[in-house]
Amino acid sequence: MIRVESLTKVFRRPHTFSGPLGPLRTLLTRRYDERTAVDGVSFEISAGEIVGYLGPNGAGKSTTVKMLTGILTPTSGLIEVDGRVPWRDREANARAVGVVFGQRSQLWWDLPLIDSLRLVGDLYDVPAARFTGSLRRMCDLLGLDDFLQTPVRQLSLGQRMRGDLAAAMLYDPPILYLDEPTVGLDVMAKQAVREFIAETNRLGRTTVVLTTHDLADVEALCERIILIDKGRVLYDGGIDDLVTAYAPPRRLVVELADDETRTFEIAAGRPIPELIAQVAAEHPIRDLSIREPDLESVITRIYAESER
Ligand SMILES: Nc1ncnc2c1ncn2[C@@H]1O[C@H](COP(=O)(O)OP(=O)(O)OP(=O)(O)O)[C@@H](O)[C@H]1O
């Protein structure tokens, strides 16, 4: 469904000079700085998958999503989405994908939400009967009824995000790109967004590409993740395999009698009772627990290793 091969995007910006004559030199010298945001990325995503596209700030996630949607043209490499090249077949591609950028609403700021949704229906030529059915489904799934008549600018962030998700899915696109859809939301709103994504994928077999910094999103929704850093793929595969392959050692957390807490690495293959006996012989213990590595510690470790 989605095929990406050796995808590269280099941004070119005029070199800026500082100092009193800086702006003039910037204008006259025509020197450019280049930044490689995406650097030879390849992957394939099958219909119906939910894939987490993860990476630290500046890794190249949004740039990839913008190329997948056809907003940006790659410097080199290939993308095919259902046989289409997004930046060449922009219109056909736009009809086949729903896009939500968590940081920026696609809705009309001054219009009531319902009018924004109607405009989306018109733009995508959704027939009236289908629009009514889709809108009802979105209202039920996302609980929109209470604020359909409210201008978008007056919506809370969580309500606005639900409106954006409805707009992205009103015309039933088979693919949904979500760029940080839970950013800034409270726990309840995050949960509502996650449930919507899971339902959309389950009911319509929608293929979802999700970028997020919230690993709870990933744990709730994705079986597969693609991890990138500095524009390159560090890992592509199942979350379980990732944890097995890269998990840092488990830790024994010991609370000592004087309220001090200390942690001890549990070396692979070392029997835990033996470690506990050794620690107990050296310290007066009040309580102890074992800390299993979580997804965050695994991913942090991979980023740290890629820095070396
Ligand atoms: N229009 C642009 N012009 C120049 N450089 C850009 C442009 N857009 C992005 N970049 C640079 O490309 C790199 C990748 O940016 P991108 O927004 O894709 O990262 P990201 O992984 O989405 O980060 P974040 O998690 O912070 O949103 C960054 O170094 C960024 O400064």
Short mmCIF file of C-alpha atoms and ligand atoms in Angstrom, two decimals:
data_model
loop_
_atom_site.label_atom_id
_atom_site.label_comp_id
_atom_site.label_asym_id
_atom_site.label_seq_id
_atom_site.Cartn_x
_atom_site.Cartn_y
_atom_site.Cartn_z
CA MET A 1 0.00 0.00 0.00
CA ILE A 2 2.77 2.47 0.95
CA ARG A 3 6.23 1.95 -0.52
CA VAL A 4 9.10 4.28 0.36
CA GLU A 5 12.54 3.73 -1.15
CA SER A 6 15.76 5.66 -0.41
CA LEU A 7 13.72 8.74 0.41
CA THR A 8 15.82 11.86 0.95
CA LYS A 9 14.93 15.47 1.62
CA VAL A 10 17.58 18.18 1.76
CA PHE A 11 16.41 21.65 2.77
CA ARG A 12 18.34 24.58 1.36
CA ARG A 13 18.27 27.92 3.13
CA PRO A 14 20.13 31.18 2.46
CA HIS A 15 23.12 31.40 4.80
CA THR A 16 22.49 34.16 7.34
CA PHE A 17 25.34 36.45 8.38
CA SER A 18 25.31 38.20 11.74
CA GLY A 19 26.55 41.73 12.56
CA PRO A 20 25.38 45.15 11.40
CA LEU A 21 25.85 44.37 7.71
CA GLY A 22 24.65 40.78 8.14
CA PRO A 23 21.23 41.14 6.47
CA LEU A 24 22.84 42.84 3.46
CA ARG A 25 25.54 40.15 3.14
CA THR A 26 22.82 37.48 3.45
CA LEU A 27 20.99 39.10 0.57
CA LEU A 28 24.03 39.64 -1.65
CA THR A 29 26.24 36.58 -1.18
CA ARG A 30 23.72 33.89 -2.23
CA ARG A 31 25.37 31.35 0.00
CA TYR A 32 23.18 28.46 1.12
CA ASP A 33 23.15 26.09 4.09
CA GLU A 34 21.90 22.59 3.49
CA ARG A 35 20.18 20.37 6.01
CA THR A 36 19.41 16.72 5.29
CA ALA A 37 16.14 16.13 7.12
CA VAL A 38 15.43 12.67 5.66
CA ASP A 39 18.39 10.59 4.59
CA GLY A 40 17.73 7.43 2.56
CA VAL A 41 14.64 6.13 4.35
CA SER A 42 13.01 2.93 3.04
CA PHE A 43 10.01 1.01 4.32
CA GLU A 44 6.80 -0.66 3.18
CA ILE A 45 3.46 -0.53 4.97
CA SER A 46 0.66 -2.96 4.17
CA ALA A 47 -3.06 -2.18 4.12
CA GLY A 48 -4.62 -2.22 7.57
CA GLU A 49 -1.40 -1.76 9.56
CA ILE A 50 -0.98 0.84 12.32
CA VAL A 51 2.67 1.85 12.30
CA GLY A 52 4.31 4.15 14.84
CA TYR A 53 6.85 6.45 13.13
CA LEU A 54 9.04 7.57 16.00
CA GLY A 55 12.12 9.63 16.60
CA PRO A 56 13.50 12.44 18.75
CA ASN A 57 12.90 16.13 17.93
CA GLY A 58 14.23 17.01 14.51
CA ALA A 59 14.58 13.34 13.44
CA GLY A 60 12.69 13.92 10.19
CA LYS A 61 9.24 12.52 11.05
CA SER A 62 7.10 15.47 9.95
CA THR A 63 9.17 15.92 6.81
CA THR A 64 8.50 12.28 5.89
CA VAL A 65 4.77 12.68 6.54
CA LYS A 66 4.71 15.85 4.42
CA MET A 67 6.30 13.93 1.54
CA LEU A 68 3.83 11.05 2.00
CA THR A 69 0.95 13.52 1.75
CA GLY A 70 2.43 15.26 -1.30
CA ILE A 71 2.93 18.63 0.46
CA LEU A 72 6.70 18.35 -0.03
CA THR A 73 8.66 16.97 -2.99
CA PRO A 74 11.62 14.71 -2.10
CA THR A 75 15.12 15.62 -3.17
CA SER A 76 15.54 12.00 -4.27
CA GLY A 77 14.01 8.59 -3.74
CA LEU A 78 10.60 7.15 -4.35
CA ILE A 79 7.20 7.05 -2.68
CA GLU A 80 4.22 5.12 -3.96
CA VAL A 81 0.92 5.23 -2.14
CA ASP A 82 -1.49 2.75 -3.71
CA GLY A 83 0.47 3.08 -6.94
CA ARG A 84 0.39 6.89 -6.91
CA VAL A 85 3.30 9.26 -6.50
CA PRO A 86 1.95 11.72 -3.90
CA TRP A 87 3.59 14.96 -5.11
CA ARG A 88 2.72 14.22 -8.77
CA ASP A 89 -0.82 12.97 -8.24
CA ARG A 90 -1.60 15.41 -5.45
CA GLU A 91 -5.34 15.54 -5.92
CA ALA A 92 -5.91 11.79 -6.26
CA ASN A 93 -3.58 11.22 -3.32
CA ALA A 94 -5.41 13.80 -1.18
CA ARG A 95 -8.69 11.94 -1.71
CA ALA A 96 -7.14 8.70 -0.52
CA VAL A 97 -5.55 10.02 2.65
CA GLY A 98 -6.73 11.74 5.81
CA VAL A 99 -4.18 13.92 7.57
CA VAL A 100 -4.09 15.38 11.05
CA PHE A 101 -1.25 17.62 12.24
CA GLY A 102 -1.66 17.88 16.02
CA GLN A 103 0.15 21.21 16.16
CA ARG A 104 -1.95 22.89 13.48
CA SER A 105 -5.67 22.60 12.84
CA GLN A 106 -6.97 22.13 9.31
CA LEU A 107 -10.39 23.46 10.28
CA TRP A 108 -11.76 26.92 9.46
CA TRP A 109 -11.06 28.95 12.58
CA ASP A 110 -14.05 31.30 12.45
CA LEU A 111 -16.71 28.79 11.38
CA PRO A 112 -18.77 26.54 13.63
CA LEU A 113 -17.35 23.01 13.54
CA ILE A 114 -20.34 21.68 11.60
CA ASP A 115 -19.73 24.22 8.78
CA SER A 116 -16.07 23.25 8.61
CA LEU A 117 -17.09 19.60 8.29
CA ARG A 118 -19.66 20.46 5.59
CA LEU A 119 -16.94 22.32 3.67
CA VAL A 120 -14.70 19.26 3.88
CA GLY A 121 -17.61 17.15 2.58
CA ASP A 122 -18.04 19.56 -0.37
CA LEU A 123 -14.31 19.72 -1.11
CA TYR A 124 -14.12 15.94 -1.31
CA ASP A 125 -17.41 15.60 -3.25
CA VAL A 126 -19.02 13.43 -0.60
CA PRO A 127 -22.63 12.75 -1.72
CA ALA A 128 -25.23 14.17 0.71
CA ALA A 129 -26.54 10.82 1.98
CA ARG A 130 -23.02 9.48 2.58
CA PHE A 131 -22.04 12.72 4.31
CA THR A 132 -25.00 12.44 6.72
CA GLY A 133 -24.07 8.83 7.53
CA SER A 134 -20.37 9.65 7.98
CA LEU A 135 -21.13 12.68 10.15
CA ARG A 136 -23.41 10.59 12.39
CA ARG A 137 -20.69 7.96 12.76
CA MET A 138 -18.05 10.60 13.59
CA CYS A 139 -20.37 12.26 16.12
CA ASP A 140 -20.98 8.93 17.82
CA LEU A 141 -17.34 7.83 17.81
CA LEU A 142 -15.91 11.20 18.84
CA GLY A 143 -18.76 12.70 20.89
CA LEU A 144 -19.01 15.84 18.73
CA ASP A 145 -22.70 16.67 19.29
CA ASP A 146 -22.12 19.06 22.20
CA PHE A 147 -19.89 21.41 20.23
CA LEU A 148 -20.90 21.02 16.57
CA GLN A 149 -22.31 24.57 16.55
CA THR A 150 -19.29 26.14 18.30
CA PRO A 151 -16.79 28.16 16.25
CA VAL A 152 -13.52 26.26 16.00
CA ARG A 153 -11.57 29.08 17.69
CA GLN A 154 -13.64 28.56 20.86
CA LEU A 155 -13.06 24.81 21.08
CA SER A 156 -10.78 23.32 23.71
CA LEU A 157 -7.69 21.57 22.38
CA GLY A 158 -9.28 18.14 22.93
CA GLN A 159 -12.51 19.17 21.18
CA ARG A 160 -10.57 20.72 18.31
CA MET A 161 -8.53 17.55 17.88
CA ARG A 162 -11.71 15.47 17.74
CA GLY A 163 -13.03 17.87 15.09
CA ASP A 164 -9.80 17.50 13.10
CA LEU A 165 -10.01 13.70 13.26
CA ALA A 166 -13.62 13.84 12.04
CA ALA A 167 -12.61 16.11 9.15
CA ALA A 168 -9.78 13.73 8.20
CA MET A 169 -12.05 10.67 8.13
CA LEU A 170 -15.34 12.14 6.77
CA TYR A 171 -14.62 11.01 3.23
CA ASP A 172 -13.50 7.50 4.30
CA PRO A 173 -9.90 7.61 3.12
CA PRO A 174 -8.17 4.21 3.31
CA ILE A 175 -5.03 5.84 4.80
CA LEU A 176 -4.70 8.12 7.81
CA TYR A 177 -1.53 10.10 8.62
CA LEU A 178 -1.46 11.39 12.17
CA ASP A 179 1.33 13.74 13.22
CA GLU A 180 1.28 14.01 17.02
CA PRO A 181 -2.50 13.71 17.39
CA THR A 182 -2.39 13.62 21.21
CA VAL A 183 0.07 16.46 21.82
CA GLY A 184 -1.07 18.71 24.68
CA LEU A 185 -4.21 16.69 25.43
CA ASP A 186 -5.30 15.60 28.91
CA VAL A 187 -5.55 11.93 29.84
CA MET A 188 -9.24 11.59 28.93
CA ALA A 189 -8.88 13.34 25.59
CA LYS A 190 -5.83 11.21 24.73
CA GLN A 191 -7.86 8.13 25.51
CA ALA A 192 -10.72 9.30 23.26
CA VAL A 193 -8.29 9.90 20.38
CA ARG A 194 -6.66 6.48 20.85
CA GLU A 195 -10.01 4.74 20.90
CA PHE A 196 -11.05 6.53 17.72
CA ILE A 197 -7.86 5.48 15.93
CA ALA A 198 -8.24 1.87 17.07
CA GLU A 199 -11.92 1.77 16.03
CA THR A 200 -11.23 3.38 12.66
CA ASN A 201 -8.54 0.81 11.99
CA ARG A 202 -10.68 -2.09 13.21
CA LEU A 203 -13.92 -1.16 11.44
CA GLY A 204 -12.59 0.23 8.16
CA ARG A 205 -9.20 -1.49 7.97
CA THR A 206 -7.76 2.02 7.68
CA THR A 207 -3.97 2.05 7.39
CA VAL A 208 -2.53 4.41 10.00
CA VAL A 209 0.89 6.06 10.14
CA LEU A 210 1.27 7.67 13.55
CA THR A 211 4.04 9.97 14.71
CA THR A 212 4.04 10.72 18.41
CA HIS A 213 6.30 11.43 21.37
CA ASP A 214 3.83 9.74 23.69
CA LEU A 215 4.85 6.11 23.97
CA ALA A 216 1.52 5.29 25.62
CA ASP A 217 -0.04 6.02 22.19
CA VAL A 218 2.36 3.53 20.65
CA GLU A 219 1.78 0.86 23.28
CA ALA A 220 -1.99 1.26 22.93
CA LEU A 221 -2.10 1.20 19.15
CA CYS A 222 0.96 -0.08 17.29
CA GLU A 223 2.34 -3.55 16.79
CA ARG A 224 5.09 -2.22 14.58
CA ILE A 225 7.31 0.82 14.88
CA ILE A 226 9.80 2.51 12.60
CA LEU A 227 12.38 4.38 14.62
CA ILE A 228 14.34 7.15 12.94
CA ASP A 229 17.07 9.53 14.03
CA LYS A 230 18.91 12.14 11.98
CA GLY A 231 16.78 11.16 9.01
CA ARG A 232 17.80 7.48 9.04
CA VAL A 233 15.95 4.34 10.04
CA LEU A 234 17.37 2.83 13.24
CA TYR A 235 14.79 0.09 13.67
CA ASP A 236 11.78 -1.27 11.80
CA GLY A 237 9.85 -4.12 13.34
CA GLY A 238 7.60 -5.34 16.13
CA ILE A 239 7.58 -3.71 19.55
CA ASP A 240 8.03 -7.07 21.26
CA ASP A 241 11.11 -7.88 19.18
CA LEU A 242 12.51 -4.42 19.92
CA VAL A 243 12.15 -4.91 23.66
CA THR A 244 13.70 -8.39 23.49
CA ALA A 245 16.63 -7.25 21.36
CA TYR A 246 17.46 -3.93 23.00
CA ALA A 247 16.06 -4.01 26.52
CA PRO A 248 18.50 -2.67 29.08
CA PRO A 249 19.06 -4.92 32.12
CA ARG A 250 16.34 -5.18 34.75
CA ARG A 251 17.09 -3.35 37.99
CA LEU A 252 16.72 -4.22 41.62
CA VAL A 253 15.45 -1.17 43.52
CA VAL A 254 16.28 -1.29 47.20
CA GLU A 255 14.89 1.02 49.86
CA LEU A 256 17.34 1.18 52.74
CA ALA A 257 16.52 1.66 56.42
CA ASP A 258 17.75 5.29 56.34
CA ASP A 259 15.26 6.17 53.53
CA GLU A 260 17.96 6.04 50.88
CA THR A 261 17.00 4.27 47.63
CA ARG A 262 19.60 2.43 45.58
CA THR A 263 19.34 0.53 42.33
CA PHE A 264 21.42 -2.45 41.23
CA GLU A 265 21.66 -3.78 37.72
CA ILE A 266 20.57 -7.42 37.41
CA ALA A 267 23.19 -8.91 35.11
CA ALA A 268 21.85 -11.32 32.46
CA GLY A 269 21.78 -14.86 33.82
CA ARG A 270 22.45 -13.88 37.43
CA PRO A 271 19.92 -15.43 39.85
CA ILE A 272 17.99 -12.63 41.56
CA PRO A 273 17.97 -14.30 45.05
CA GLU A 274 21.75 -14.32 44.92
CA LEU A 275 21.87 -10.57 44.20
CA ILE A 276 19.30 -9.87 46.93
CA ALA A 277 21.32 -11.93 49.44
CA GLN A 278 24.47 -10.01 48.55
CA VAL A 279 22.77 -6.60 48.87
CA ALA A 280 21.06 -7.63 52.14
CA ALA A 281 24.41 -8.70 53.58
CA GLU A 282 25.85 -5.24 52.89
CA HIS A 283 22.84 -2.98 53.59
CA PRO A 284 19.90 -2.92 56.01
CA ILE A 285 16.93 -3.32 53.62
CA ARG A 286 13.41 -1.98 54.26
CA ASP A 287 11.80 -2.83 50.92
CA LEU A 288 12.76 -3.98 47.46
CA SER A 289 11.25 -4.24 43.99
CA ILE A 290 12.32 -5.18 40.47
CA ARG A 291 12.07 -2.56 37.74
CA GLU A 292 11.38 -4.05 34.30
CA PRO A 293 12.64 -2.06 31.32
CA ASP A 294 9.80 -0.13 29.69
CA LEU A 295 9.50 0.93 26.06
CA GLU A 296 10.83 4.38 26.89
CA SER A 297 14.06 3.05 28.40
CA VAL A 298 14.51 0.75 25.40
CA ILE A 299 14.06 3.55 22.89
CA THR A 300 16.23 5.96 24.89
CA ARG A 301 18.96 3.32 24.78
CA ILE A 302 18.71 2.98 21.00
CA TYR A 303 18.95 6.76 20.50
CA ALA A 304 21.93 6.91 22.86
CA GLU A 305 23.69 4.11 20.96
CA SER A 306 23.10 5.86 17.64
CA GLU A 307 24.78 9.00 19.05
CA ARG A 308 28.06 7.10 19.58
N1 LIG B 1 11.12 24.00 5.81
C1 LIG B 1 12.29 23.69 6.36
N2 LIG B 1 13.42 24.36 6.03
C2 LIG B 1 14.61 24.03 6.57
N3 LIG B 1 14.79 23.04 7.48
C3 LIG B 1 13.71 22.34 7.85
C4 LIG B 1 12.40 22.63 7.33
N4 LIG B 1 11.51 21.75 7.89
C5 LIG B 1 12.24 20.97 8.73
N5 LIG B 1 13.53 21.32 8.71
C6 LIG B 1 14.63 20.69 9.46
O1 LIG B 1 14.63 19.30 9.14
C7 LIG B 1 14.90 18.52 10.31
C8 LIG B 1 13.77 17.52 10.52
O2 LIG B 1 12.59 18.23 10.88
P1 LIG B 1 11.19 17.52 11.14
O3 LIG B 1 10.20 18.60 11.43
O4 LIG B 1 10.90 16.58 10.04
O5 LIG B 1 11.50 16.69 12.47
P2 LIG B 1 10.53 15.90 13.43
O6 LIG B 1 11.11 14.54 13.60
O7 LIG B 1 9.13 15.98 12.94
O8 LIG B 1 10.71 16.72 14.78
P3 LIG B 1 9.69 17.07 15.98
O9 LIG B 1 9.56 15.82 16.78
O10 LIG B 1 10.45 18.11 16.75
O11 LIG B 1 8.42 17.55 15.38
C9 LIG B 1 15.08 19.51 11.45
O12 LIG B 1 16.46 19.72 11.63
C10 LIG B 1 14.39 20.76 10.96
O13 LIG B 1 15.00 21.91 11.51
#
